[in-house]
Coordinates of C-alpha atoms and ligand atoms in Angstrom, one line a residue:
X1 CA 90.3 80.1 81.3
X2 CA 91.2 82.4 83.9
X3 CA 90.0 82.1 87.2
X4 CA 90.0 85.3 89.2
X5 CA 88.2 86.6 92.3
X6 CA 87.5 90.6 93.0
X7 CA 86.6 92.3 95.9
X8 CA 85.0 96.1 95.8
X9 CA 84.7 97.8 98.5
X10 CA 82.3 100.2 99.9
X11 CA 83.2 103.5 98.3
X12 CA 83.4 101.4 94.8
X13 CA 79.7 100.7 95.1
X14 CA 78.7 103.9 97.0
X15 CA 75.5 104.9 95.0
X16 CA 73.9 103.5 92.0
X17 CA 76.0 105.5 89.6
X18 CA 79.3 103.2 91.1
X19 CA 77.3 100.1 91.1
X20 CA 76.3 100.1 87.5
X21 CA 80.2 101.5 86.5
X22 CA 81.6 98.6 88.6
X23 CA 79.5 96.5 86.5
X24 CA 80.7 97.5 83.2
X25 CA 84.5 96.7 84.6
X26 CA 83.2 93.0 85.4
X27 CA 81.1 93.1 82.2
X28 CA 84.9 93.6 80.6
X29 CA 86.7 90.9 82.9
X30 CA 83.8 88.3 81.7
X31 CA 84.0 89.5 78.1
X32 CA 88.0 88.6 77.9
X33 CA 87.1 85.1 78.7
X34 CA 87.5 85.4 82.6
X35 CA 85.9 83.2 85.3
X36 CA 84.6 85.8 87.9
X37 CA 83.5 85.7 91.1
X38 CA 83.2 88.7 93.4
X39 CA 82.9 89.7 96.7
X40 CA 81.1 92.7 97.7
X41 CA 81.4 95.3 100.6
X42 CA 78.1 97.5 101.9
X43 CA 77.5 100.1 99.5
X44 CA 79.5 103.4 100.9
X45 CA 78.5 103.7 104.8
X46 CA 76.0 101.6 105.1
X47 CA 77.3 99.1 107.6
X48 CA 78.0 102.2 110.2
X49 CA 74.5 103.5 109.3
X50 CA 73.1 99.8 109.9
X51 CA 75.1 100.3 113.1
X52 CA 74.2 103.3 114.8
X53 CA 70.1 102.7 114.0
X54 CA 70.6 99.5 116.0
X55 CA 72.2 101.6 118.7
X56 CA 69.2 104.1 118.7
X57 CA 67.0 101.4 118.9
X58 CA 69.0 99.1 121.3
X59 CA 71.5 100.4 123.7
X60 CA 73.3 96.4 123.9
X61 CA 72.2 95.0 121.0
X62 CA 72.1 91.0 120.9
X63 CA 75.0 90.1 118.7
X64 CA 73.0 87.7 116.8
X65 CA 70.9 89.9 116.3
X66 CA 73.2 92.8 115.2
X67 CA 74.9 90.3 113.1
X68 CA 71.6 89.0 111.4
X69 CA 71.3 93.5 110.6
X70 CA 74.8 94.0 109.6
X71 CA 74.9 91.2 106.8
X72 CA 72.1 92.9 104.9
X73 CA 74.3 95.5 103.6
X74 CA 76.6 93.3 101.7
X75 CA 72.8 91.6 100.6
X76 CA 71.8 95.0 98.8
X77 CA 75.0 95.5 97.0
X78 CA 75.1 91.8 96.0
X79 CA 71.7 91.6 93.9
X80 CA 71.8 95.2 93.2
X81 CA 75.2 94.5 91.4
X82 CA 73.4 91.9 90.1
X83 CA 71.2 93.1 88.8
X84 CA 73.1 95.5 86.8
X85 CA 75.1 92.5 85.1
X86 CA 72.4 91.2 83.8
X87 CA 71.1 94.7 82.5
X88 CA 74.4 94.3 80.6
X89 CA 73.6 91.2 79.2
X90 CA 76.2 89.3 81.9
X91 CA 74.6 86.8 83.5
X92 CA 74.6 86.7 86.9
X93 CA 73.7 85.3 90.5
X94 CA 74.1 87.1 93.9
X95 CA 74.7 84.8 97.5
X96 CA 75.4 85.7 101.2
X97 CA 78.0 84.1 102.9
X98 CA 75.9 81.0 103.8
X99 CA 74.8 80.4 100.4
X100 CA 78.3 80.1 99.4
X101 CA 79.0 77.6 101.8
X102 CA 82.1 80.3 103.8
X103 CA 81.6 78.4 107.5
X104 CA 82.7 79.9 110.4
X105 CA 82.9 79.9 114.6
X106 CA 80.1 81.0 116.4
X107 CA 81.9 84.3 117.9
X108 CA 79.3 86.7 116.8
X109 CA 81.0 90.1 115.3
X110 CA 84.0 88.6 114.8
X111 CA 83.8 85.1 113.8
X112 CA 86.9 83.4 111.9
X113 CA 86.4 81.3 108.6
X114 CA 87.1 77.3 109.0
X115 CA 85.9 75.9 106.2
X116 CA 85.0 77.2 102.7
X117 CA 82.6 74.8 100.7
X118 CA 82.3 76.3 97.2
X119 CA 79.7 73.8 95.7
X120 CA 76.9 76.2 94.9
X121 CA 79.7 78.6 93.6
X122 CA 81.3 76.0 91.5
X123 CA 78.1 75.2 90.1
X124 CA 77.0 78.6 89.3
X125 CA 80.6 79.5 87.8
X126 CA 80.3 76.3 85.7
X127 CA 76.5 77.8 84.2
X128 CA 78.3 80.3 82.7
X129 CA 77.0 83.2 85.1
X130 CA 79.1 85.6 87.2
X131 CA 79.4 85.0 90.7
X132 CA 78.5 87.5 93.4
X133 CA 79.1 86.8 97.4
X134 CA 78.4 88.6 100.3
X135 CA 81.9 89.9 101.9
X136 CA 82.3 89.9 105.4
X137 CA 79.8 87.2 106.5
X138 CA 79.1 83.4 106.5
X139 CA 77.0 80.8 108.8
X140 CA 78.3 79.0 112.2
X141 CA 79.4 75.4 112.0
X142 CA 77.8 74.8 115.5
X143 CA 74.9 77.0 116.0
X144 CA 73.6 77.2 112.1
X145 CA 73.5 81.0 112.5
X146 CA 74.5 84.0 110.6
X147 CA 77.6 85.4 111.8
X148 CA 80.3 88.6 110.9
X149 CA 84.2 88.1 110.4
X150 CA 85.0 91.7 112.0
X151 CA 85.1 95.4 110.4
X152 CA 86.6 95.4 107.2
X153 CA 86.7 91.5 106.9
X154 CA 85.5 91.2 102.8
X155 CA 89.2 91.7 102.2
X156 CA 89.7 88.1 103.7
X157 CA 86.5 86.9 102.6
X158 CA 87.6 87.6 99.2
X159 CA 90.9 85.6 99.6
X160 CA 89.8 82.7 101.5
X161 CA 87.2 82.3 98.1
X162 CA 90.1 82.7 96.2
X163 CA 91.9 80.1 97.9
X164 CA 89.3 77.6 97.4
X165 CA 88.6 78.2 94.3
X166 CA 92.1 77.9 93.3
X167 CA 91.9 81.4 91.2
X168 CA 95.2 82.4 90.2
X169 CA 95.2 85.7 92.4
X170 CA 92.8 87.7 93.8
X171 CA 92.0 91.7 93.5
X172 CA 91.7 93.8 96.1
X173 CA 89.2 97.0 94.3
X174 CA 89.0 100.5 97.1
X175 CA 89.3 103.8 96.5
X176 CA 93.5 104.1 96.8
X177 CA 95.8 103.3 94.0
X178 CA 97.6 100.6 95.9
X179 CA 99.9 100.4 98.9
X180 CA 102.1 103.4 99.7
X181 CA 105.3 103.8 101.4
X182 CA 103.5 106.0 103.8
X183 CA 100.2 107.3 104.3
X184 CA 100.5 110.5 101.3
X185 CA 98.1 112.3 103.2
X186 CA 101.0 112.7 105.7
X187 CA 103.9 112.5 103.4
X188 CA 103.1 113.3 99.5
X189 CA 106.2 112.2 98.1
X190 CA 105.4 108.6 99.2
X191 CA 105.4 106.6 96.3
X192 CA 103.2 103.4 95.3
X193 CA 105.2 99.6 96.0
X194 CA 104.3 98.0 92.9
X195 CA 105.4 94.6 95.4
X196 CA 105.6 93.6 99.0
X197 CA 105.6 90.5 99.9
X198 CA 103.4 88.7 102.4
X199 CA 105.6 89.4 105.7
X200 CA 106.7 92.7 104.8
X201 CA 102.7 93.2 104.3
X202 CA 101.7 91.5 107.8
X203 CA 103.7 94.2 109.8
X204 CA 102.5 97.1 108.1
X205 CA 98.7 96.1 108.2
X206 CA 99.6 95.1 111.9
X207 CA 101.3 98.7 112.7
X208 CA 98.2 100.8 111.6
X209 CA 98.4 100.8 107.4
X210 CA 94.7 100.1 106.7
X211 CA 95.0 99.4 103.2
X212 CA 94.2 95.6 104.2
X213 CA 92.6 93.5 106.6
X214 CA 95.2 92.0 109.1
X215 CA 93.2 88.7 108.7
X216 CA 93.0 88.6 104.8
X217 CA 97.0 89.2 104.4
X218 CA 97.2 86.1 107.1
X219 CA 95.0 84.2 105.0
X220 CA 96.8 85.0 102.0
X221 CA 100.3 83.9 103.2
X222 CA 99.3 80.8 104.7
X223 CA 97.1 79.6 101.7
X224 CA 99.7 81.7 99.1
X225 CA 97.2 83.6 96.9
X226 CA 99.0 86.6 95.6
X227 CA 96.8 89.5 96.2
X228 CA 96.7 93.1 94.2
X229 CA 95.4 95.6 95.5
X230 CA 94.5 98.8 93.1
X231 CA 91.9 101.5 92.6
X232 CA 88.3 101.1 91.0
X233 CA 88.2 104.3 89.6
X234 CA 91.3 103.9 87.6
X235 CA 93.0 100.9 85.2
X236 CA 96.7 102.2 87.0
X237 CA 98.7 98.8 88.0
X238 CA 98.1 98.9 92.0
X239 CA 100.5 96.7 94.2
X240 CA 101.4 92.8 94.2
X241 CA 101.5 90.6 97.7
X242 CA 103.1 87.7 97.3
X243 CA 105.7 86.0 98.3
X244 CA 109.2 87.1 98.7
X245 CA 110.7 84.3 96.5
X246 CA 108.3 85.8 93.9
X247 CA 109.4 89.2 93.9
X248 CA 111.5 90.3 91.2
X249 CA 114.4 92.7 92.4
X250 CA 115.5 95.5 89.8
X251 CA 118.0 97.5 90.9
X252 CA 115.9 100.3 92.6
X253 CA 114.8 97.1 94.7
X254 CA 117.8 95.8 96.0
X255 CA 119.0 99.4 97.2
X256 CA 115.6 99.2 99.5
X257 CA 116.2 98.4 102.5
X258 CA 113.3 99.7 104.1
X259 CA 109.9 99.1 102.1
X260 CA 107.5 101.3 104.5
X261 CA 106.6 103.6 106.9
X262 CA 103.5 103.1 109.1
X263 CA 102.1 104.9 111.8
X264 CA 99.0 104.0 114.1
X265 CA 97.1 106.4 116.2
X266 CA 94.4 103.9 117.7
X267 CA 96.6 102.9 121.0
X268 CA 97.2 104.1 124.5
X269 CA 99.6 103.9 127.1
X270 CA 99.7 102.7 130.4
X271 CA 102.5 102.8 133.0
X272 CA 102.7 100.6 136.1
X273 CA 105.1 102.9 138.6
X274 CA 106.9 101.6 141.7
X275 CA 105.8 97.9 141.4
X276 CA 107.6 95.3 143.7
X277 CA 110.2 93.5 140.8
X278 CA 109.2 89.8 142.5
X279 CA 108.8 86.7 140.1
X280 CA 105.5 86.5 138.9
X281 CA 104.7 89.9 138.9
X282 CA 104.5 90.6 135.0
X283 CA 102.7 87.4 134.9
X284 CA 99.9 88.7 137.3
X285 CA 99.4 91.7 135.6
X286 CA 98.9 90.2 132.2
X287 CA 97.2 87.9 133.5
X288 CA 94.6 90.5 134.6
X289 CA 94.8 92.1 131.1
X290 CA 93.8 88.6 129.5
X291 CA 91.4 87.5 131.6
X292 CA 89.7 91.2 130.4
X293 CA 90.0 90.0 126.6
X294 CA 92.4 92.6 126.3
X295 CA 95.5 92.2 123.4
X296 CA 99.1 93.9 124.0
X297 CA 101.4 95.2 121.7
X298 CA 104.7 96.6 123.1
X299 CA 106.5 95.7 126.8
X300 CA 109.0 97.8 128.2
X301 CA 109.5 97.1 132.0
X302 CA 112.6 99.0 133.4
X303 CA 115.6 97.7 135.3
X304 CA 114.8 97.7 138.9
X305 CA 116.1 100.7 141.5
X306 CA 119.1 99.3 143.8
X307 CA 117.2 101.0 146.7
X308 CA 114.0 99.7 146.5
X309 CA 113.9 96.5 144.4
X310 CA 111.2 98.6 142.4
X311 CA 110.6 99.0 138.9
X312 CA 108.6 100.3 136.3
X313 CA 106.4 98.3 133.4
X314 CA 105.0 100.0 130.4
X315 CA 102.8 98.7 128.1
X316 CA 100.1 99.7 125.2
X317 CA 96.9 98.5 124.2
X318 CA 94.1 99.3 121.9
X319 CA 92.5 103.0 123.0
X320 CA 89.2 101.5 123.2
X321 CA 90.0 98.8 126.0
X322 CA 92.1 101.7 127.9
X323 CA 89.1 102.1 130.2
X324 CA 88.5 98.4 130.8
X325 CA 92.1 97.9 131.8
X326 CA 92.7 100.6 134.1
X327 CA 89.3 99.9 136.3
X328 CA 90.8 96.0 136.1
X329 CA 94.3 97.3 137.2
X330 CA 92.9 99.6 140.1
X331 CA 90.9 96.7 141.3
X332 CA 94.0 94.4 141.9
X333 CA 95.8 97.6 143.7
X334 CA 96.8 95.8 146.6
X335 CA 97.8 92.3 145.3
X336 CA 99.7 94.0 143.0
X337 CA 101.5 97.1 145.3
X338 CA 102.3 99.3 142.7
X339 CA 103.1 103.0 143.4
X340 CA 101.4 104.5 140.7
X341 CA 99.3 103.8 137.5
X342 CA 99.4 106.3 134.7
X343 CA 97.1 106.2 131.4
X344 CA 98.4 108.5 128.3
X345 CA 96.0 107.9 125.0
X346 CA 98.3 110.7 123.8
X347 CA 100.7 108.7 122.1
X348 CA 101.3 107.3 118.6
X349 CA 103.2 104.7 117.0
X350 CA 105.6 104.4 113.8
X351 CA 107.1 101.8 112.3
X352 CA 109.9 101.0 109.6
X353 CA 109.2 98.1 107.7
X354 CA 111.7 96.2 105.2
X355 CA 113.0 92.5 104.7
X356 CA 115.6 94.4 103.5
X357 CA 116.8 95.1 107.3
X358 CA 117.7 91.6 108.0
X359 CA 120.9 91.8 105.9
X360 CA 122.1 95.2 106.6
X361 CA 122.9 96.9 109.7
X362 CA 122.6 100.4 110.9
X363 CA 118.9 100.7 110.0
X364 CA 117.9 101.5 114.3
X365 CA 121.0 103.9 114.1
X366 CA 119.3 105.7 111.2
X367 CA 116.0 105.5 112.4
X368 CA 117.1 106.9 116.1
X369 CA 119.1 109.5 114.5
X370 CA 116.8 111.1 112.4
X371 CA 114.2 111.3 115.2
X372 CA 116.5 112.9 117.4
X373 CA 117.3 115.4 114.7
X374 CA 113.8 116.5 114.5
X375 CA 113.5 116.6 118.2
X376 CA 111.4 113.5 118.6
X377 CA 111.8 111.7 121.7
X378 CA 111.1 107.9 121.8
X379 CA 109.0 106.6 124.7
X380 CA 108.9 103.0 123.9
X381 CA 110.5 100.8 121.4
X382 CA 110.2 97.5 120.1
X383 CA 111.5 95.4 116.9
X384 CA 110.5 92.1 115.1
X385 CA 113.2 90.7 112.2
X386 CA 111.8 93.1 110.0
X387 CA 110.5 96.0 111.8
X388 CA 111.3 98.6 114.1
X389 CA 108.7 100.1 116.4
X390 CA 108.7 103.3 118.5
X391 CA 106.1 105.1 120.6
X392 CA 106.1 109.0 120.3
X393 CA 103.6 111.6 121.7
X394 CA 100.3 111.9 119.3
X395 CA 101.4 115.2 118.1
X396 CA 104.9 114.0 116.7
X397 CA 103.6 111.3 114.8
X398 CA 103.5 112.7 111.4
X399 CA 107.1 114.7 111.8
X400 CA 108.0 111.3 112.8
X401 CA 106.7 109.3 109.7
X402 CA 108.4 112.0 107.5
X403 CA 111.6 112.4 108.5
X404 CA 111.9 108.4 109.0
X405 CA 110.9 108.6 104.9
X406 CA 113.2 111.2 104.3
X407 CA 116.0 109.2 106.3
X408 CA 115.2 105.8 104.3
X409 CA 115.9 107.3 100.5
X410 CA 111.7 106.6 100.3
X411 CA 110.7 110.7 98.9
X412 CA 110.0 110.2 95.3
X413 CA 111.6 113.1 93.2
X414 CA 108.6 115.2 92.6
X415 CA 106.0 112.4 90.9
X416 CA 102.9 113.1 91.9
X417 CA 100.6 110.5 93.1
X418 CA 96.8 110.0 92.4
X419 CA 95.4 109.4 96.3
X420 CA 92.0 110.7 97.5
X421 CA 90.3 108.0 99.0
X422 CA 90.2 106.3 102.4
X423 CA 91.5 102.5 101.3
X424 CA 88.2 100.9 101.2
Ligands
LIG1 N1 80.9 96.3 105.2 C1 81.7 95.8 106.2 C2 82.4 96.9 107.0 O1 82.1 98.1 106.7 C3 82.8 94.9 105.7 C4 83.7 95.5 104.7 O2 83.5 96.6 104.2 O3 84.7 94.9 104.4 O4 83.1 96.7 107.9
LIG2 MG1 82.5 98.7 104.5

């Protein structure tokens, strides 16, 4: 028997209508002789509507307490799915996150799975029944509480299960049919990968492809549960993770050097001007930006000016600590003695992503070429083994991603792709 665990997200169980057709696709899975276990996302919204009613009733809401109101949403869509099993002659037995024994830290909102102990599941699986968890959620080691793994997190809910289960892969269900080698609301020849491995996966979830949690394709490397991630509302083959030894290469393969394109709106900018280029500088200002809780991505400090000994340090951040870290940066003014501080949330990022890059060279000169032939000018780069990162002003970033696709060999010739949805 095959073990296998599914996730669905939100806009797969948006109403009744969806939670009663995402039954029947189980009812199928079951019926070929499958073991199932699921994981389930809020039904459509329902965890921003949970989210904003706290807010109207609460201006700081407790996080235990927002946590303890978040994880009913994946509750409803648990028994209500069900429910609808059994309606289909399935048996079948809904649990939160605690009940399936998914233990995590105590950070509240964005607590990290330690342990999974699948007793009650394995139990339940051997009975013959269908297994349904709550995504997203699980119960503190230390403090015995309900907790939340983050926005988004059933993706790495659903793989941790998987991994201790042992199923033999697990299925990523959303509204998208899989991952694409850009975003084809910006570029519609983008074309589906039918497989990425793990690493090549990491970096585009990391540079702003939202197809997957950052966490769950983490998880899945480490523990090596192939994932595939497809579309509920179609039987189309979706995309394979897994890992790169795994992947077969046809010929179209090998010629890819580059697998994706990725862009990310959702970080700022800030410039430190005229700052005294002493040891231990950079080491005091990110210092500052730790000590707020505040994660960077890119560097770029400029060589120092002969007449001044004075240099420049860029750096970006998530948008939504932009505030934070410029009242932190102001307040150590005169420890610091920079000239000037600058903040830009105009700005975007895109990257090129490919194992492929390791082994052949001239990918930056392609890259930089092509932006400069559309005009694009690059205000920050940075590069990993496998990706190549610039920062470009907000309203360049699609030109950007498409002339970088173009530039790569990516356009498909014409075939049109099925993509409405929003990837969850
Ligand atoms: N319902 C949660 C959220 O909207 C978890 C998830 O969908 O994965 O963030
Ligand atoms: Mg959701």
């Amino acid at each position: 028997m095959t073990r296998v665990v599914q996730k669905f997200g939100g806009s797969s169980v948006a109403d009744a209508e969806s939670i009663k057709r995402v039954a029947r696709r189980i009812a199928a899975t079951r019926r070929a002789g499958n073991e199932v276990v699921i994981v389930i996302s809020a039904m459509g919204d329902s965890t921003d509507d949970l989210m904003d009613l706290a807010l109207k009733v609460s201006p700081q809401p407790a996080p235990r307490e927002l946590d303890m109101l978040l994880t009913t949403g994946e509750r409803q869509s648990a028994a209500l799915l069900a429910m609808a099993l059994s309606d289909l002659g399935v048996p079948a037995r809904s649990y939160t996150g605690s009940q399936a024994g998914v233990i995590t830290t105590a950070a509240h909102g964005n607590a990290r799975i330690i342990d999974i102990t699948p007793g009650r599941v394995e139990k339940s699986l051997s009975a013959g029944n269908v297994v349904i968890v709550c995504g997203f959620q699980g119960v503190s080691q230390t403090t015995k509480d309900v907790t939340t793994l983050g926005r988004g997190a059933s993706d790495t809910t659903a793989v941790a299960l998987a991994s201790a289960l042992n199923a033999q892969y697990c299925e990523i269900y959303s509204d998208v049919d899989g991952v694409f080698t850009a975003d084809p609301r910006i570029v519609p020849e983008a074309r589906r990968i039918p497989e990425i491995s793990y690493e090549e996966m990491l970096e585009m979830a990391a540079c702003g492809a939202k197809i997957l949690h950052l966490r769950c394709v983490e998880y899945a490397r480490r523990e090596d549960v192939p994932v595939h991630v497809r579309s509920s509302f179609s039987d189309n083959p979706g995309t394979w993770v897994k890992d790169l030894a795994d992947i077969k290469k046809g010929p179209a393969m090998e010629e890819a050097i580059i697998s994706g394109v990725a862009h990310d709106r959702s970080e700022a900018k800030i410039t430190i001007a005229g700052i005294p280029d002493a040891i231990g500088r950079a080491a005091q200002i990110f210092g500052i930006i730790a000590d707020a809780g505040i994660n960077i991505d890119m560097i770029v400090q400029n060589a120092s000016r002969v007449m001044d000994g004075r240099t420049d340090l860029s750096f970006t951040l998530p948008m939504s600590d932009g505030r934070t870290a410029v009242e932190a940066l102001r307040a150590a003014r005169n420890s610091l003695g920079y000239e000037q501080l600058l903040y830009d949330d105009q700005v975007g990022k895109v990257s090129v992503i490919g194992v492929g890059m390791r082994s052949h060279p001239g990918v930056t000169s392609t890259f930089f070429r092509a932006l400069a032939d559309a005009g694009i000018n690059l205000q920050m780069i940075s590069t990993s083994e496998i990706r190549i990162s610039v920062v470009v002003a907000a309203e360049e970033v699609d030109e950007a991603v498409r002339v970088a696709h173009t530039a790569f060999g990516l356009d498909s010739e014409g075939e049109a792709v099925v993509y409405a949805g929003t990837g969850r």
